[in-house]
Amino acid sequence: MVVERKPITLPEYITVAELASRLEISANDIIKTLMKQGLMVSVNQTLTFDRASQIASAFGFDAASAPAEEPFVEEPDDPSTLVARPPVITVLGHVDHGKTSLLDAIRKTNVTAGEAGGITQRIGAYQVDHNSRRITFLDTPGHEAFTAMRARGAQVTDVAVLVVAADDGVKPQTIEALNHARAAKVPIVVAINKVDKPGANIDKVKQQLADLQLLSEEWGGQTVMVPVSAKQNQGIDELLDMILLVADLQELKANPHKHGIGTIIEAKLDKGLGPVATVLVQNGTLMLGDAVVVGNVVGKVRALINDHGERVRKAPPSTPVEIIGLETVPQAGDLLHVVDDEKLSRQIVTDRLIKDRETRMQAVSRTSLDDLFRQMKEGEVKDLNIIIKADGQGSVEALKHSLTRLSNAEVRVNVIHGGVGTITESDIMLATTSNSMIIGFNVRPDPTIKRLADQESIDIRLYRVIYHVIDEIKAAMTGMLEPEFEETMLGRADVRQIFKVTGVGIIAGCMVTDGKIIRESDVRVLRDGVVVYEGKIDSVRRFKDDVKEVAAGYECGIGVSKFPGIQQGDVIEAYQLKEIARKEIAPEQPATR
Ligand code: GDP
């Protein structure tokens, strides 16, 4: 008797539980089958397609593998379906320069009489009407949120408004914001704010921006700069005019007639409503009742709430709406897709979770100095992107200048960003989105930042002498990197108090917070992540005893007479240098598991 085998399509990876449900058998049957082959698995274990198809076959199925592509390949829209959509604006700039005030002032231009009490609810983005046109503003100002979203692959901003206070001028975060916007290739409109203040100097701001290659239109450049006062509501209309003008150059269009696609702007867990997320619809129209997949979260849109707190039935392109009905809280930057049925959405999420784990396990290939030459030879890199963080503006400028000059016919060296201070999360995010390496000059990242960089495979190089930086980059570009000294961080201690002890010298009363402090090791003293001293310590003491080392969680006295400038709040970092052989450049090492 020939038994008809049932056809079934299986994904590249599938859990035992999911396979059982697809084959309509119990998970136990699968576990037992595998046990007979000497394999112990659990219900939640993931099986490869090969293994799963073997099992399927044992139960009378003929398995074919499902195409492994991303389920949401966006077909290009037929031009006849496209209609203009509102531009989406992000406000960036230095702290206290008036980003929030400006967003409030813009929002107020649109409060209708009925809403005299102001906006009922804040949902992470809002829309205003200006000259019978609509503009969408993201309500989370600052480049951190902007770049964090980009790091997750989301590009939602069409125009960045860079706010610079006219009385304070260009500040470090102004430059940072500018570089983040540039790295994202988003057009910039400058709002010169606080022009009502006595110390306001608009021309000075323009001059400072010109020094950063952002030249205002009046001065023959390309950048629109509008003087405003968020506090006195001056210049807001002009700013909105200009935003529309700059946005129009991009001819922003979308197709409202298809399933909605959007990006999560923010999300939270509401005690009463469950997961609540603000999504910015970017294409198509999101409808009440739609089944959706958001990152690794599934859901069904049970309610759509607009920026006025009103329930709506649909959200066309560029509209921010709050959605209720997701099973768990997604992350900002996650993409939202509408799917045809809920069952499919669950399958997509399982596939994605597995794929995510896979990608996490494979190291991402990013530009690192060790690998630069090989990548150059294979034509993989044409640009060496660098982010510089240093202890002073002078060093930033010097490094920027000398590094840019290293560009040659094969590689162009681009300094994507340079700033004063230690390496921060926002630098790592910028490095991931712009495929840059980070050079720290007399600054040290703290351990959490170091871990984040490792996770993201970002190459951080730390230096103390400018010509070492130049030499090493030059050497990397010619495949001649010297053996490297690898530094192991041994421990860190927070300086809690300073004592002067006669006959002994200066003692820093410390709490060891990480690893251990060893008497003989090299140390450096950090103040806000910037190296202020490097050398040795005299002694480590617990109570009255000299000890060799002190572990995390313990207090100790560290003798630092060689660095009398030590202060409460400094961090002492102990480390060890070890010479390591560089990786061979030519043969690729086989991947090991
Ligand atoms: P943010 O940190 O960039 O969001 O800045 P805020 O919007 O919180 O503003 C910082 C401070 O500057 C607040 O005290 C505001 O009242 C003030 N401020 C903002 N815009 C103006 C302005 O146009 N004129 C004046 N005089 N003060 C302003």
XYZ file of C-alpha atoms and ligand atoms in Angstrom:
621
model
C 0.000 0.000 0.000
C 1.401 3.376 -0.966
C 0.762 5.999 1.635
C 0.272 9.469 0.262
C 2.900 11.764 1.786
C 1.609 15.163 2.801
C 3.559 18.169 1.568
C 4.619 20.776 4.132
C 6.865 23.832 4.015
C 9.182 24.368 6.950
C 11.383 27.347 7.776
C 15.145 27.241 8.073
C 14.805 26.909 11.853
C 11.834 25.810 13.924
C 11.224 25.029 17.578
C 10.112 21.569 18.658
C 6.806 22.999 19.865
C 6.133 24.801 16.605
C 7.068 21.752 14.528
C 4.729 19.605 16.624
C 1.863 21.990 16.010
C 2.572 22.139 12.283
C 2.688 18.332 12.015
C -0.322 18.085 14.302
C 1.451 15.664 16.605
C 2.540 16.094 20.213
C 5.888 17.621 21.079
C 6.567 14.495 23.087
C 6.472 12.399 19.926
C 9.231 14.541 18.487
C 11.258 14.441 21.678
C 10.962 10.638 21.778
C 11.941 10.293 18.120
C 15.046 12.352 18.697
C 15.832 10.518 21.909
C 15.980 7.278 19.930
C 18.687 8.941 17.843
C 20.534 9.814 21.025
C 19.502 13.473 21.047
C 18.032 15.054 24.136
C 15.987 18.123 23.280
C 13.480 20.319 25.059
C 10.194 21.687 23.759
C 11.689 25.125 23.206
C 14.761 23.921 21.428
C 15.310 25.065 17.864
C 15.839 22.508 15.132
C 17.499 23.061 11.791
C 15.546 22.472 8.609
C 17.429 19.211 7.986
C 16.562 17.774 11.361
C 12.968 19.019 11.190
C 12.425 17.573 7.720
C 13.733 14.179 8.916
C 11.162 14.180 11.678
C 8.443 15.376 9.319
C 9.322 12.521 7.007
C 9.090 10.001 9.850
C 5.545 11.224 10.408
C 4.516 10.984 6.779
C 5.304 14.449 5.484
C 7.313 15.655 2.561
C 9.082 18.794 3.737
C 10.177 21.614 1.486
C 12.110 24.573 2.802
C 10.332 27.897 2.927
C 12.092 30.786 1.264
C 14.204 32.387 3.986
C 13.876 35.942 2.762
C 12.636 38.751 4.884
C 8.856 38.520 4.589
C 8.418 42.221 3.988
C 10.080 43.089 0.753
C 8.669 46.439 -0.118
C 7.672 46.526 -3.734
C 8.377 49.904 -5.295
C 5.152 51.871 -5.479
C 3.559 52.529 -8.832
C 4.107 56.288 -9.342
C 0.404 56.764 -10.088
C -0.453 55.681 -6.530
C 1.861 58.187 -4.881
C 0.602 61.324 -3.182
C 2.494 64.023 -1.287
C 2.986 63.278 2.397
C 3.840 65.666 5.262
C 7.541 66.013 6.118
C 8.761 64.562 9.419
C 10.930 66.852 11.505
C 13.350 66.189 14.380
C 14.676 68.986 16.580
C 18.342 68.721 17.602
C 20.776 70.939 19.477
C 22.704 71.654 22.656
C 21.027 71.244 26.036
C 19.063 74.307 27.191
C 19.183 75.962 23.796
C 15.394 75.687 23.647
C 14.491 72.491 21.778
C 11.572 71.667 24.045
C 10.396 75.290 24.159
C 10.495 75.464 20.376
C 8.483 72.245 20.021
C 5.963 73.688 22.499
C 5.780 77.011 20.673
C 5.195 75.258 17.336
C 2.535 73.045 18.844
C 0.766 76.087 20.309
C 0.483 77.753 16.899
C -2.075 75.062 16.189
C -4.115 74.754 19.329
C -7.670 75.431 18.266
C -10.116 77.278 20.465
C -11.773 74.045 21.510
C -8.513 72.868 22.965
C -7.965 75.939 25.109
C -6.737 73.721 27.904
C -3.873 72.699 25.677
C -3.098 69.305 24.250
C -4.681 66.553 26.255
C -2.048 63.962 25.651
C 1.531 63.712 24.528
C 2.172 60.807 22.194
C 5.772 61.257 21.112
C 5.007 63.185 17.947
C 2.465 65.713 16.747
C 1.270 67.400 13.613
C 0.584 71.039 12.843
C -1.075 72.705 9.897
C 0.751 75.576 8.278
C -0.339 77.353 5.077
C -2.872 74.544 4.563
C -0.095 71.979 4.712
C 0.685 69.494 7.414
C 4.040 68.996 9.178
C 4.904 66.179 11.593
C 7.221 66.850 14.528
C 8.893 64.163 16.584
C 8.564 65.182 20.198
C 11.743 63.545 21.513
C 14.375 66.147 20.766
C 18.071 65.376 20.753
C 20.448 63.396 18.620
C 20.677 60.456 21.023
C 17.139 59.311 20.217
C 17.687 60.190 16.568
C 20.809 58.058 16.209
C 19.555 55.251 18.455
C 16.674 54.855 16.009
C 19.039 54.915 13.083
C 21.139 52.260 14.757
C 18.046 50.072 14.611
C 17.764 50.743 10.919
C 15.026 53.348 11.065
C 15.293 56.566 9.147
C 12.236 58.614 9.938
C 13.439 62.195 9.762
C 13.112 64.244 6.585
C 14.449 67.545 7.937
C 16.501 68.215 11.080
C 16.025 71.536 12.842
C 19.261 72.454 14.575
C 18.549 74.813 17.471
C 21.359 77.179 18.492
C 20.828 79.747 21.242
C 21.826 83.179 19.991
C 23.251 84.179 23.385
C 25.311 81.029 23.848
C 26.418 80.115 20.336
C 27.735 76.805 19.038
C 28.428 74.308 21.837
C 29.802 70.745 21.872
C 26.387 69.132 21.500
C 25.573 71.507 18.638
C 28.528 70.040 16.770
C 27.586 66.536 17.812
C 24.004 67.019 16.615
C 25.220 68.528 13.355
C 27.517 65.576 12.704
C 24.798 63.082 13.543
C 22.430 64.799 11.085
C 25.160 64.899 8.454
C 25.990 61.224 8.935
C 22.291 60.509 8.359
C 22.339 62.756 5.258
C 19.311 64.667 6.531
C 18.929 68.281 5.362
C 19.329 70.847 8.133
C 17.427 74.033 8.907
C 19.001 76.146 11.646
C 16.769 77.860 14.207
C 18.760 80.598 15.913
C 16.760 80.770 19.130
C 16.490 83.194 22.061
C 16.902 86.261 19.836
C 14.914 88.173 22.479
C 17.783 87.889 24.950
C 20.038 90.897 25.521
C 23.206 88.936 24.744
C 21.846 87.538 21.468
C 24.295 87.717 18.569
C 22.891 86.171 15.403
C 25.900 86.968 13.228
C 28.252 85.333 15.684
C 26.217 82.119 15.531
C 26.292 82.255 11.733
C 30.040 82.755 11.842
C 30.520 79.797 14.185
C 28.355 77.622 11.956
C 30.264 78.787 8.892
C 33.409 77.504 10.591
C 31.690 74.118 10.607
C 30.982 74.370 6.864
C 27.359 75.259 7.462
C 27.019 78.481 5.533
C 23.824 80.486 5.709
C 21.979 81.426 2.533
C 22.450 85.148 3.109
C 26.162 84.516 3.092
C 26.066 82.612 -0.168
C 25.652 79.163 1.345
C 22.964 76.524 1.180
C 21.640 76.446 4.713
C 18.479 78.198 5.769
C 18.892 79.924 9.148
C 15.877 81.477 10.853
C 16.090 83.745 13.906
C 13.378 82.765 16.392
C 12.301 83.218 19.960
C 10.476 80.213 21.295
C 9.643 82.187 24.407
C 8.087 85.189 22.642
C 6.711 83.256 19.682
C 8.800 85.184 17.193
C 9.821 83.763 13.847
C 7.848 80.530 14.269
C 5.827 81.067 11.076
C 8.973 81.826 9.102
C 10.623 78.710 10.493
C 7.650 76.582 9.405
C 7.726 78.227 5.952
C 11.379 77.319 5.614
C 10.896 73.766 6.843
C 8.285 73.246 4.123
C 10.548 74.827 1.532
C 13.476 72.554 2.391
C 11.185 69.522 2.616
C 9.714 70.294 -0.813
C 13.116 69.816 -2.424
C 12.821 66.143 -1.506
C 9.390 65.665 -3.119
C 8.207 63.456 -0.279
C 5.557 61.020 -1.404
C 3.860 57.843 -0.219
C 1.161 55.426 -1.268
C -1.774 55.603 1.153
C -3.639 52.772 -0.542
C -1.662 49.833 0.781
C -1.005 48.122 4.134
C 0.621 50.396 6.684
C 4.366 50.401 7.336
C 5.829 52.491 10.125
C 8.416 52.945 12.841
C 7.963 52.878 16.586
C 8.828 56.271 18.069
C 8.306 55.302 21.678
C 6.621 52.552 23.639
C 5.651 51.875 27.208
C 3.639 49.554 29.380
C 0.455 51.201 30.609
C -1.049 49.710 33.763
C -4.563 49.737 32.398
C -4.084 49.506 28.640
C -1.110 47.150 28.421
C 1.624 47.832 25.853
C 1.142 51.209 24.197
C 3.338 52.324 21.311
C 3.522 55.459 19.222
C 4.084 54.592 15.628
C 4.905 56.954 12.825
C 3.237 55.603 9.710
C 5.705 55.987 6.840
C 3.918 54.390 3.962
C 0.495 52.874 3.400
C -2.352 53.370 5.850
C -2.609 51.736 9.247
C -6.180 50.705 10.040
C -8.087 49.786 13.134
C -8.208 45.990 13.373
C -4.996 45.394 11.374
C -2.829 42.434 12.394
C 0.707 43.729 12.840
C 4.259 42.580 13.423
C 6.501 45.053 15.224
C 10.092 43.884 15.516
C 9.640 40.697 17.501
C 6.202 41.561 18.808
C 2.833 40.618 17.352
C -0.498 42.324 17.849
C -3.810 43.453 16.500
C -4.616 47.146 16.426
C -7.440 47.460 18.966
C -7.317 51.251 19.145
C -5.646 54.070 17.252
C -5.282 57.379 19.091
C -4.062 60.525 17.386
C -1.999 63.387 18.803
C -5.146 65.148 20.015
C -6.098 62.160 22.106
C -8.922 61.233 19.740
C -9.689 57.709 18.649
C -9.363 57.358 14.893
C -10.009 54.552 12.430
C -6.989 54.999 10.228
C -3.595 56.668 10.029
C -2.256 57.665 6.586
C 1.467 58.292 5.784
C 3.486 60.600 8.095
C 0.834 60.370 10.814
C 1.879 59.590 14.362
C -0.615 57.441 16.245
C -0.664 55.577 19.461
C -1.645 51.950 19.069
C -3.084 49.613 21.655
C -3.204 45.877 21.133
C 0.408 44.694 20.998
C 1.261 41.633 23.056
C 4.436 43.071 24.549
C 6.274 46.378 24.499
C 8.360 46.877 21.332
C 11.482 49.035 21.139
C 11.813 52.507 19.695
C 13.092 52.138 16.153
C 11.329 48.821 15.532
C 9.530 48.593 12.222
C 5.808 47.937 12.064
C 4.253 45.937 9.245
C 0.651 44.985 8.671
C 0.180 41.306 7.843
C -2.748 39.510 6.322
C -3.483 37.224 9.208
C -2.424 36.772 12.775
C -1.118 33.262 12.334
C 1.324 34.458 9.717
C 2.513 37.195 12.044
C 3.416 34.647 14.701
C 5.423 32.645 12.220
C 7.280 35.750 11.097
C 8.167 36.601 14.661
C 9.499 33.100 15.373
C 11.612 33.273 12.233
C 12.902 36.672 13.238
C 13.823 35.640 16.753
C 15.842 32.762 15.383
C 17.468 34.927 12.764
C 18.309 37.573 15.365
C 20.059 34.992 17.455
C 21.981 33.801 14.434
C 23.132 37.282 13.512
C 24.151 37.988 17.062
C 26.303 34.902 16.923
C 28.034 35.951 13.745
C 30.402 38.810 14.284
C 29.434 41.771 12.173
C 32.129 42.841 9.820
C 33.028 46.397 10.609
C 35.993 48.533 9.816
C 38.743 47.795 12.289
C 42.346 48.856 12.010
C 43.585 45.267 12.157
C 41.509 44.424 9.167
C 41.747 47.662 7.235
C 44.470 46.633 4.846
C 42.834 43.358 3.892
C 39.525 45.115 3.347
C 41.257 47.776 1.258
C 42.932 45.160 -0.893
C 39.641 43.442 -1.478
C 38.128 46.735 -2.398
C 35.747 46.571 0.554
C 36.699 49.892 2.054
C 37.093 53.109 0.244
C 36.431 55.275 3.251
C 37.972 55.047 6.685
C 35.440 56.741 8.937
C 36.717 57.973 12.263
C 35.150 59.474 15.368
C 37.594 61.361 17.577
C 37.055 61.934 21.278
C 39.827 63.823 23.056
C 40.665 65.695 26.234
C 40.678 69.106 24.590
C 39.486 70.979 21.508
C 43.111 71.556 20.446
C 43.785 67.825 20.238
C 40.521 67.235 18.356
C 41.476 69.813 15.749
C 45.065 68.612 15.437
C 43.969 65.002 15.009
C 41.231 65.875 12.584
C 43.650 67.833 10.460
C 46.434 65.259 10.408
C 44.160 62.262 9.926
C 42.230 63.788 7.045
C 45.545 64.448 5.325
C 46.363 60.739 5.337
C 43.788 60.151 2.589
C 45.325 58.580 -0.483
C 44.198 57.088 -3.766
C 42.830 53.941 -2.105
C 41.226 55.219 1.060
C 39.693 58.474 2.049
C 39.955 59.252 5.740
C 36.800 60.967 6.979
C 36.436 62.379 10.452
C 32.707 61.893 10.976
C 32.726 63.538 14.362
C 35.199 65.064 16.792
C 34.387 66.115 20.316
C 35.803 66.851 23.731
C 35.182 64.375 26.543
C 34.991 60.678 27.026
C 33.487 58.117 24.645
C 29.729 57.855 25.146
C 26.879 55.623 24.092
C 25.901 58.157 21.478
C 29.404 57.891 19.935
C 29.029 54.110 19.735
C 25.615 54.504 18.084
C 27.038 56.963 15.588
C 29.910 54.550 14.931
C 27.502 51.690 14.224
C 25.380 53.722 11.860
C 28.310 55.261 10.019
C 30.653 52.246 10.191
C 33.339 54.255 11.957
C 36.135 53.394 14.308
C 36.634 55.504 17.407
C 39.863 57.146 18.460
C 40.103 58.134 22.104
C 42.881 60.557 22.852
C 43.635 60.819 26.566
C 40.119 59.681 27.344
C 38.876 56.303 28.529
C 35.466 54.755 27.973
C 33.879 53.353 31.108
C 33.374 49.585 31.287
C 29.724 49.639 30.164
C 30.609 51.632 27.066
C 33.516 49.279 26.381
C 31.134 46.325 26.579
C 28.665 48.019 24.263
C 31.465 48.676 21.764
C 32.510 45.017 21.919
C 28.938 43.930 21.368
C 28.621 46.167 18.341
C 32.124 45.234 17.101
C 33.249 48.832 17.168
C 37.025 49.260 17.154
C 38.048 51.733 19.858
C 41.707 52.771 19.858
C 43.108 54.714 22.768
C 46.182 56.902 22.470
C 48.213 59.379 24.438
C 50.531 60.810 21.821
C 49.342 62.388 18.579
C 52.049 60.986 16.349
C 51.232 57.467 17.591
C 47.720 57.917 16.242
C 48.999 59.099 12.882
C 51.674 56.394 12.670
C 49.273 53.641 13.484
C 46.598 54.700 11.027
C 49.257 55.175 8.362
C 50.670 51.723 9.116
C 47.221 50.157 8.977
C 46.639 51.741 5.590
C 49.789 50.145 4.231
C 49.330 46.795 5.953
C 52.305 47.395 8.243
C 50.721 47.507 11.675
C 53.206 46.874 14.464
C 52.547 44.264 17.121
C 49.952 45.570 19.406
C 49.922 45.979 23.113
C 46.747 44.678 24.461
C 45.617 46.249 27.604
C 43.712 44.357 30.217
C 41.754 46.387 32.668
C 42.409 44.944 36.117
C 40.135 47.052 38.217
C 38.584 50.377 39.029
C 38.156 52.287 42.230
C 36.159 55.399 43.038
C 37.999 58.052 45.012
C 35.783 58.941 47.966
C 38.082 61.109 50.054
C 41.603 62.546 50.071
C 43.865 62.469 53.140
C 47.278 63.969 53.720
C 49.223 61.757 56.104
C 52.475 63.106 57.479
C 55.390 60.891 56.614
C 53.284 58.915 54.142
C 52.001 61.452 51.650
C 48.679 61.674 49.875
C 46.215 58.849 50.350
C 43.054 58.447 48.312
C 40.322 56.739 50.302
C 38.721 54.498 47.692
C 36.003 51.957 47.073
C 36.984 49.287 44.563
C 34.034 48.994 42.169
C 35.286 46.575 39.514
C 37.920 43.813 39.391
C 40.804 44.534 41.723
C 43.448 47.138 42.359
C 46.936 45.628 42.395
C 49.838 47.499 43.941
C 52.336 46.879 41.146
C 50.040 47.507 38.229
C 50.061 50.587 36.049
C 47.301 52.996 36.858
C 45.625 56.003 35.423
C 43.416 58.543 37.099
C 40.262 59.572 35.268
C 38.130 62.636 35.800
C 34.813 62.421 33.902
C 36.406 59.821 31.677
C 39.376 62.019 30.794
C 42.862 60.808 31.741
C 44.458 63.267 34.183
C 47.365 61.120 35.363
C 49.200 58.006 34.320
C 51.855 56.153 36.254
C 52.246 54.052 39.353
C 50.774 54.140 42.818
C 52.865 54.021 46.020
C 50.885 51.661 48.143
C 47.571 49.952 48.756
C 46.368 49.689 52.312
C 43.489 48.117 54.134
C 43.196 49.489 57.649
C 46.806 49.745 58.770
C 48.191 46.948 56.605
C 49.991 47.204 53.311
C 48.358 44.733 50.956
C 49.161 43.483 47.474
C 45.651 43.842 46.107
C 42.105 44.762 47.028
C 39.035 43.297 45.368
C 35.739 44.860 44.291
C 33.375 45.709 47.095
C 36.148 46.662 49.518
C 37.432 50.007 50.676
C 41.106 50.810 50.705
C 43.620 53.607 50.881
C 45.700 54.146 47.769
C 48.938 56.113 48.086
C 49.179 58.601 45.221
C 51.942 61.018 46.205
C 53.109 61.126 42.597
C 49.797 62.709 41.696
C 48.995 65.352 44.276
C 46.209 66.746 42.054
C 43.891 63.796 42.742
C 40.365 64.762 43.755
C 37.318 63.260 45.294
C 35.149 61.799 42.504
C 38.131 60.719 40.366
C 38.391 57.102 39.255
C 41.595 55.086 39.569
C 41.928 52.449 36.892
C 44.530 49.685 37.188
C 45.660 47.933 34.007
C 48.267 45.650 32.541
C 49.927 45.780 29.132
C 50.721 42.656 27.188
C 52.219 42.444 23.745
C 50.096 40.410 21.391
C 50.891 39.181 17.940
C 48.773 40.716 15.263
C 46.413 38.664 13.228
C 47.907 37.504 9.938
C 46.652 39.662 7.171
C 46.601 37.224 4.266
C 44.903 33.886 5.033
C 41.446 33.978 6.494
C 41.074 31.892 9.594
C 38.339 29.298 9.381
C 35.437 30.201 11.570
C 35.416 28.319 14.824
C 32.377 27.658 16.911
P 16.264 72.184 25.697
O 17.127 71.591 26.743
O 17.038 72.457 24.438
O 14.992 71.421 25.414
O 15.856 73.648 26.219
P 14.497 74.146 26.880
O 13.438 74.279 25.867
O 14.233 73.340 28.082
O 14.916 75.633 27.263
C 15.947 75.906 28.183
C 15.714 77.248 28.844
O 15.782 78.274 27.893
C 14.340 77.362 29.508
O 14.498 78.037 30.727
C 13.538 78.172 28.514
O 12.538 78.935 29.150
C 14.616 79.086 27.921
N 14.277 79.494 26.566
C 13.941 78.684 25.536
N 13.701 79.415 24.423
C 13.880 80.711 24.768
C 13.785 81.952 24.045
O 13.473 82.005 22.855
N 14.073 83.084 24.729
C 14.425 83.055 26.045
N 14.691 84.224 26.629
N 14.520 81.928 26.742
C 14.257 80.767 26.122
